[in-house]
Amino acid sequence: MSYIAVEGLNKTFAVRKKRQGRLLREKTLVRALQDVSFSIERGELVGYIGPNGAGKSTTVKILSGILTPDGGQVNVGGRVPWKERKDHVRRIGVVFGQRSQLWWDVPILDSFSLLRDIYRVPEGEYRARLARLTDALQLEDFLRTPLRLLSLGQRMRAELCGSLLHGPELLFLDEPTIGLDAVSKLALRDFLKEENERNGTTILLTTHDMEDIAALCPRVMVLGHGKKLYDGALPQLLSRYDTLRQLTVRYEAETSLPPLPESCAVSREGADWKITYAPAALPTSQLLSLLQSAGPIRELTAQPQNIDHLIAAMYREMDL
């Protein structure tokens, strides 16, 4: 059996909405998950993506034992999460980008000590893990600082440390890089790669940051309207939407572009011409020949579409 096995997962919530002109709220049922099935092997790093309301967080809460599904079967490492919660939570770590498991007004080192007691981590094991995580996440300078005084990037590194102190075999990450600057994001990605490769930690990452997904996850699952719509490699998913390219060209001297096909979108930024085109309709070699006919080229760069634009196109086609 796979490390995580999910079969026919269903979850429905009752939502009350106020109707105009009435005091009583009307109750409607929202199907958050509809017959979702997938499996994840031990040591995999999987991205779980979809628009807001797709059911991603509901899935994570069921897998972590917080919620009980209405139907379907879930097995995580031989455990049913909501039936064996005490045993289950000892083996998992959870990081929610907008929620904290550390105590707001105490030094983070004190929070770590409390987590050691909660998870009953032996003292020697705790000290060894804390030393490794402190070094890897660069926490030494603010171990004795209250959480409320830390920057967002520092807090997220502290949250990760707290989630890994008990040596979980499975890590759930929900928007772990939200609000982080570029340097902090890169550092966090490097750490997660090392944690996955060094310790074989299974990681399920849910995020709207597609750069995180592209950098970390060999495999992605797409959820929409509570249903699984795709499960496989990200490049294969995006290849059908990656239909446009952009060329930026700067000439040695001021010049006008030659006539280009109507399918090309042309704009000007200072001395640079930007041409967006579809290689399937206009081969790159043909476009280059046309551009070179206008005069000597000083600089030329080619760029694929931004990954966020590709995901947006995918969501539009899937009516998400």
mmCIF file of N, CA, C and O in Angstrom, residues 210-249:
data_model
loop_
_atom_site.group_PDB
_atom_site.id
_atom_site.type_symbol
_atom_site.label_atom_id
_atom_site.label_comp_id
_atom_site.label_asym_id
_atom_site.label_seq_id
_atom_site.Cartn_x
_atom_site.Cartn_y
_atom_site.Cartn_z
ATOM 1 N N MET A 210 3.239 29.672 -7.797
ATOM 2 C CA MET A 210 3.635 28.643 -8.747
ATOM 3 C C MET A 210 5.149 28.532 -8.890
ATOM 4 O O MET A 210 5.657 27.499 -9.338
ATOM 5 N N GLU A 211 5.876 29.575 -8.513
ATOM 6 C CA GLU A 211 7.326 29.464 -8.530
ATOM 7 C C GLU A 211 7.787 28.459 -7.479
ATOM 8 O O GLU A 211 8.752 27.717 -7.691
ATOM 9 N N ASP A 212 7.098 28.415 -6.326
ATOM 10 C CA ASP A 212 7.401 27.402 -5.319
ATOM 11 C C ASP A 212 7.153 26.006 -5.866
ATOM 12 O O ASP A 212 7.966 25.090 -5.688
ATOM 13 N N ILE A 213 6.006 25.843 -6.522
ATOM 14 C CA ILE A 213 5.663 24.537 -7.084
ATOM 15 C C ILE A 213 6.683 24.107 -8.124
ATOM 16 O O ILE A 213 7.168 22.965 -8.119
ATOM 17 N N ALA A 214 7.032 25.027 -9.031
ATOM 18 C CA ALA A 214 7.980 24.695 -10.100
ATOM 19 C C ALA A 214 9.351 24.354 -9.546
ATOM 20 O O ALA A 214 10.048 23.476 -10.065
ATOM 21 N N ALA A 215 9.765 25.038 -8.478
ATOM 22 C CA ALA A 215 11.094 24.829 -7.910
ATOM 23 C C ALA A 215 11.186 23.558 -7.073
ATOM 24 O O ALA A 215 12.270 22.970 -6.965
ATOM 25 N N LEU A 216 10.062 23.133 -6.488
ATOM 26 C CA LEU A 216 10.123 22.063 -5.495
ATOM 27 C C LEU A 216 9.476 20.749 -5.916
ATOM 28 O O LEU A 216 9.935 19.684 -5.484
ATOM 29 N N CYS A 217 8.430 20.795 -6.715
ATOM 30 C CA CYS A 217 7.553 19.626 -6.855
ATOM 31 C C CYS A 217 7.669 18.946 -8.214
ATOM 32 O O CYS A 217 7.206 19.493 -9.221
ATOM 33 N N PRO A 218 8.229 17.734 -8.263
ATOM 34 C CA PRO A 218 8.252 16.980 -9.516
ATOM 35 C C PRO A 218 6.850 16.567 -9.960
ATOM 36 O O PRO A 218 6.623 16.319 -11.142
ATOM 37 N N ARG A 219 5.923 16.514 -9.000
ATOM 38 C CA ARG A 219 4.567 16.061 -9.291
ATOM 39 C C ARG A 219 3.561 17.058 -8.737
ATOM 40 O O ARG A 219 3.752 17.601 -7.645
ATOM 41 N N VAL A 220 2.495 17.293 -9.479
ATOM 42 C CA VAL A 220 1.432 18.188 -9.006
ATOM 43 C C VAL A 220 0.076 17.519 -9.176
ATOM 44 O O VAL A 220 -0.133 16.720 -10.098
ATOM 45 N N MET A 221 -0.819 17.859 -8.270
ATOM 46 C CA MET A 221 -2.227 17.483 -8.414
ATOM 47 C C MET A 221 -3.030 18.771 -8.472
ATOM 48 O O MET A 221 -2.779 19.697 -7.704
ATOM 49 N N VAL A 222 -3.974 18.831 -9.398
ATOM 50 C CA VAL A 222 -4.820 20.015 -9.564
ATOM 51 C C VAL A 222 -6.229 19.677 -9.081
ATOM 52 O O VAL A 222 -6.815 18.669 -9.497
ATOM 53 N N LEU A 223 -6.745 20.526 -8.201
ATOM 54 C CA LEU A 223 -8.084 20.335 -7.660
ATOM 55 C C LEU A 223 -8.949 21.506 -8.093
ATOM 56 O O LEU A 223 -8.517 22.662 -8.075
ATOM 57 N N GLY A 224 -10.184 21.234 -8.471
ATOM 58 C CA GLY A 224 -11.113 22.296 -8.847
ATOM 59 C C GLY A 224 -12.538 21.847 -8.611
ATOM 60 O O GLY A 224 -12.909 20.715 -8.956
ATOM 61 N N HIS A 225 -13.334 22.698 -7.978
ATOM 62 C CA HIS A 225 -14.721 22.359 -7.637
ATOM 63 C C HIS A 225 -14.803 21.053 -6.851
ATOM 64 O O HIS A 225 -15.733 20.270 -7.003
ATOM 65 N N GLY A 226 -13.780 20.822 -6.009
ATOM 66 C CA GLY A 226 -13.774 19.634 -5.171
ATOM 67 C C GLY A 226 -13.389 18.356 -5.875
ATOM 68 O O GLY A 226 -13.452 17.273 -5.285
ATOM 69 N N LYS A 227 -12.967 18.438 -7.149
ATOM 70 C CA LYS A 227 -12.611 17.247 -7.910
ATOM 71 C C LYS A 227 -11.153 17.299 -8.340
ATOM 72 O O LYS A 227 -10.629 18.369 -8.639
ATOM 73 N N LYS A 228 -10.517 16.139 -8.391
ATOM 74 C CA LYS A 228 -9.153 16.068 -8.907
ATOM 75 C C LYS A 228 -9.198 16.113 -10.425
ATOM 76 O O LYS A 228 -9.845 15.290 -11.063
ATOM 77 N N LEU A 229 -8.485 17.098 -10.990
ATOM 78 C CA LEU A 229 -8.528 17.311 -12.433
ATOM 79 C C LEU A 229 -7.253 16.876 -13.144
ATOM 80 O O LEU A 229 -7.267 16.660 -14.360
ATOM 81 N N TYR A 230 -6.164 16.774 -12.400
ATOM 82 C CA TYR A 230 -4.890 16.390 -13.024
ATOM 83 C C TYR A 230 -3.968 15.833 -11.957
ATOM 84 O O TYR A 230 -3.995 16.275 -10.799
ATOM 85 N N ASP A 231 -3.148 14.863 -12.355
ATOM 86 C CA ASP A 231 -2.141 14.302 -11.455
ATOM 87 C C ASP A 231 -0.962 13.863 -12.312
ATOM 88 O O ASP A 231 -1.071 12.911 -13.086
ATOM 89 N N GLY A 232 0.146 14.591 -12.202
ATOM 90 C CA GLY A 232 1.316 14.255 -13.008
ATOM 91 C C GLY A 232 2.380 15.329 -12.914
ATOM 92 O O GLY A 232 2.405 16.126 -11.983
ATOM 93 N N ALA A 233 3.257 15.365 -13.921
ATOM 94 C CA ALA A 233 4.369 16.319 -13.929
ATOM 95 C C ALA A 233 3.887 17.706 -14.353
ATOM 96 O O ALA A 233 3.024 17.830 -15.230
ATOM 97 N N LEU A 234 4.446 18.748 -13.733
ATOM 98 C CA LEU A 234 4.042 20.119 -14.049
ATOM 99 C C LEU A 234 4.361 20.506 -15.492
ATOM 100 O O LEU A 234 3.500 21.103 -16.158
ATOM 101 N N PRO A 235 5.553 20.199 -16.028
ATOM 102 C CA PRO A 235 5.839 20.601 -17.430
ATOM 103 C C PRO A 235 4.837 20.023 -18.419
ATOM 104 O O PRO A 235 4.442 20.692 -19.373
ATOM 105 N N GLN A 236 4.423 18.780 -18.200
ATOM 106 C CA GLN A 236 3.445 18.176 -19.105
ATOM 107 C C GLN A 236 2.100 18.882 -19.012
ATOM 108 O O GLN A 236 1.396 19.053 -20.008
ATOM 109 N N LEU A 237 1.738 19.295 -17.798
ATOM 110 C CA LEU A 237 0.478 20.015 -17.610
ATOM 111 C C LEU A 237 0.500 21.354 -18.334
ATOM 112 O O LEU A 237 -0.472 21.751 -18.984
ATOM 113 N N LEU A 238 1.620 22.067 -18.222
ATOM 114 C CA LEU A 238 1.696 23.421 -18.760
ATOM 115 C C LEU A 238 1.989 23.474 -20.259
ATOM 116 O O LEU A 238 1.756 24.505 -20.887
ATOM 117 N N SER A 239 2.501 22.373 -20.811
ATOM 118 C CA SER A 239 2.938 22.405 -22.210
ATOM 119 C C SER A 239 1.800 22.780 -23.160
ATOM 120 O O SER A 239 2.010 23.466 -24.160
ATOM 121 N N ARG A 240 0.580 22.355 -22.836
ATOM 122 C CA ARG A 240 -0.538 22.660 -23.732
ATOM 123 C C ARG A 240 -0.950 24.121 -23.670
ATOM 124 O O ARG A 240 -1.624 24.623 -24.563
ATOM 125 N N TYR A 241 -0.545 24.816 -22.578
ATOM 126 C CA TYR A 241 -0.884 26.238 -22.438
ATOM 127 C C TYR A 241 0.298 27.150 -22.770
ATOM 128 O O TYR A 241 0.135 28.359 -22.888
ATOM 129 N N ASP A 242 1.482 26.540 -22.908
ATOM 130 C CA ASP A 242 2.682 27.330 -23.161
ATOM 131 C C ASP A 242 2.815 27.554 -24.665
ATOM 132 O O ASP A 242 3.668 26.971 -25.339
ATOM 133 N N THR A 243 1.962 28.408 -25.202
ATOM 134 C CA THR A 243 1.858 28.574 -26.654
ATOM 135 C C THR A 243 2.459 29.878 -27.163
ATOM 136 O O THR A 243 2.543 30.076 -28.375
ATOM 137 N N LEU A 244 2.837 30.784 -26.271
ATOM 138 C CA LEU A 244 3.345 32.085 -26.698
ATOM 139 C C LEU A 244 4.780 32.298 -26.210
ATOM 140 O O LEU A 244 5.205 31.731 -25.210
ATOM 141 N N ARG A 245 5.489 33.107 -26.944
ATOM 142 C CA ARG A 245 6.837 33.526 -26.566
ATOM 143 C C ARG A 245 6.935 35.040 -26.730
ATOM 144 O O ARG A 245 6.157 35.645 -27.473
ATOM 145 N N GLN A 246 7.888 35.629 -26.043
ATOM 146 C CA GLN A 246 8.113 37.064 -26.197
ATOM 147 C C GLN A 246 9.576 37.316 -26.534
ATOM 148 O O GLN A 246 10.474 36.841 -25.828
ATOM 149 N N LEU A 247 9.792 38.047 -27.599
ATOM 150 C CA LEU A 247 11.137 38.476 -27.989
ATOM 151 C C LEU A 247 11.297 39.960 -27.676
ATOM 152 O O LEU A 247 10.393 40.757 -27.954
ATOM 153 N N THR A 248 12.428 40.304 -27.085
ATOM 154 C CA THR A 248 12.768 41.709 -26.868
ATOM 155 C C THR A 248 13.990 42.020 -27.726
ATOM 156 O O THR A 248 15.023 41.340 -27.600
ATOM 157 N N VAL A 249 13.877 42.994 -28.585
ATOM 158 C CA VAL A 249 14.965 43.297 -29.509
ATOM 159 C C VAL A 249 15.311 44.781 -29.430
ATOM 160 O O VAL A 249 14.436 45.639 -29.330
#
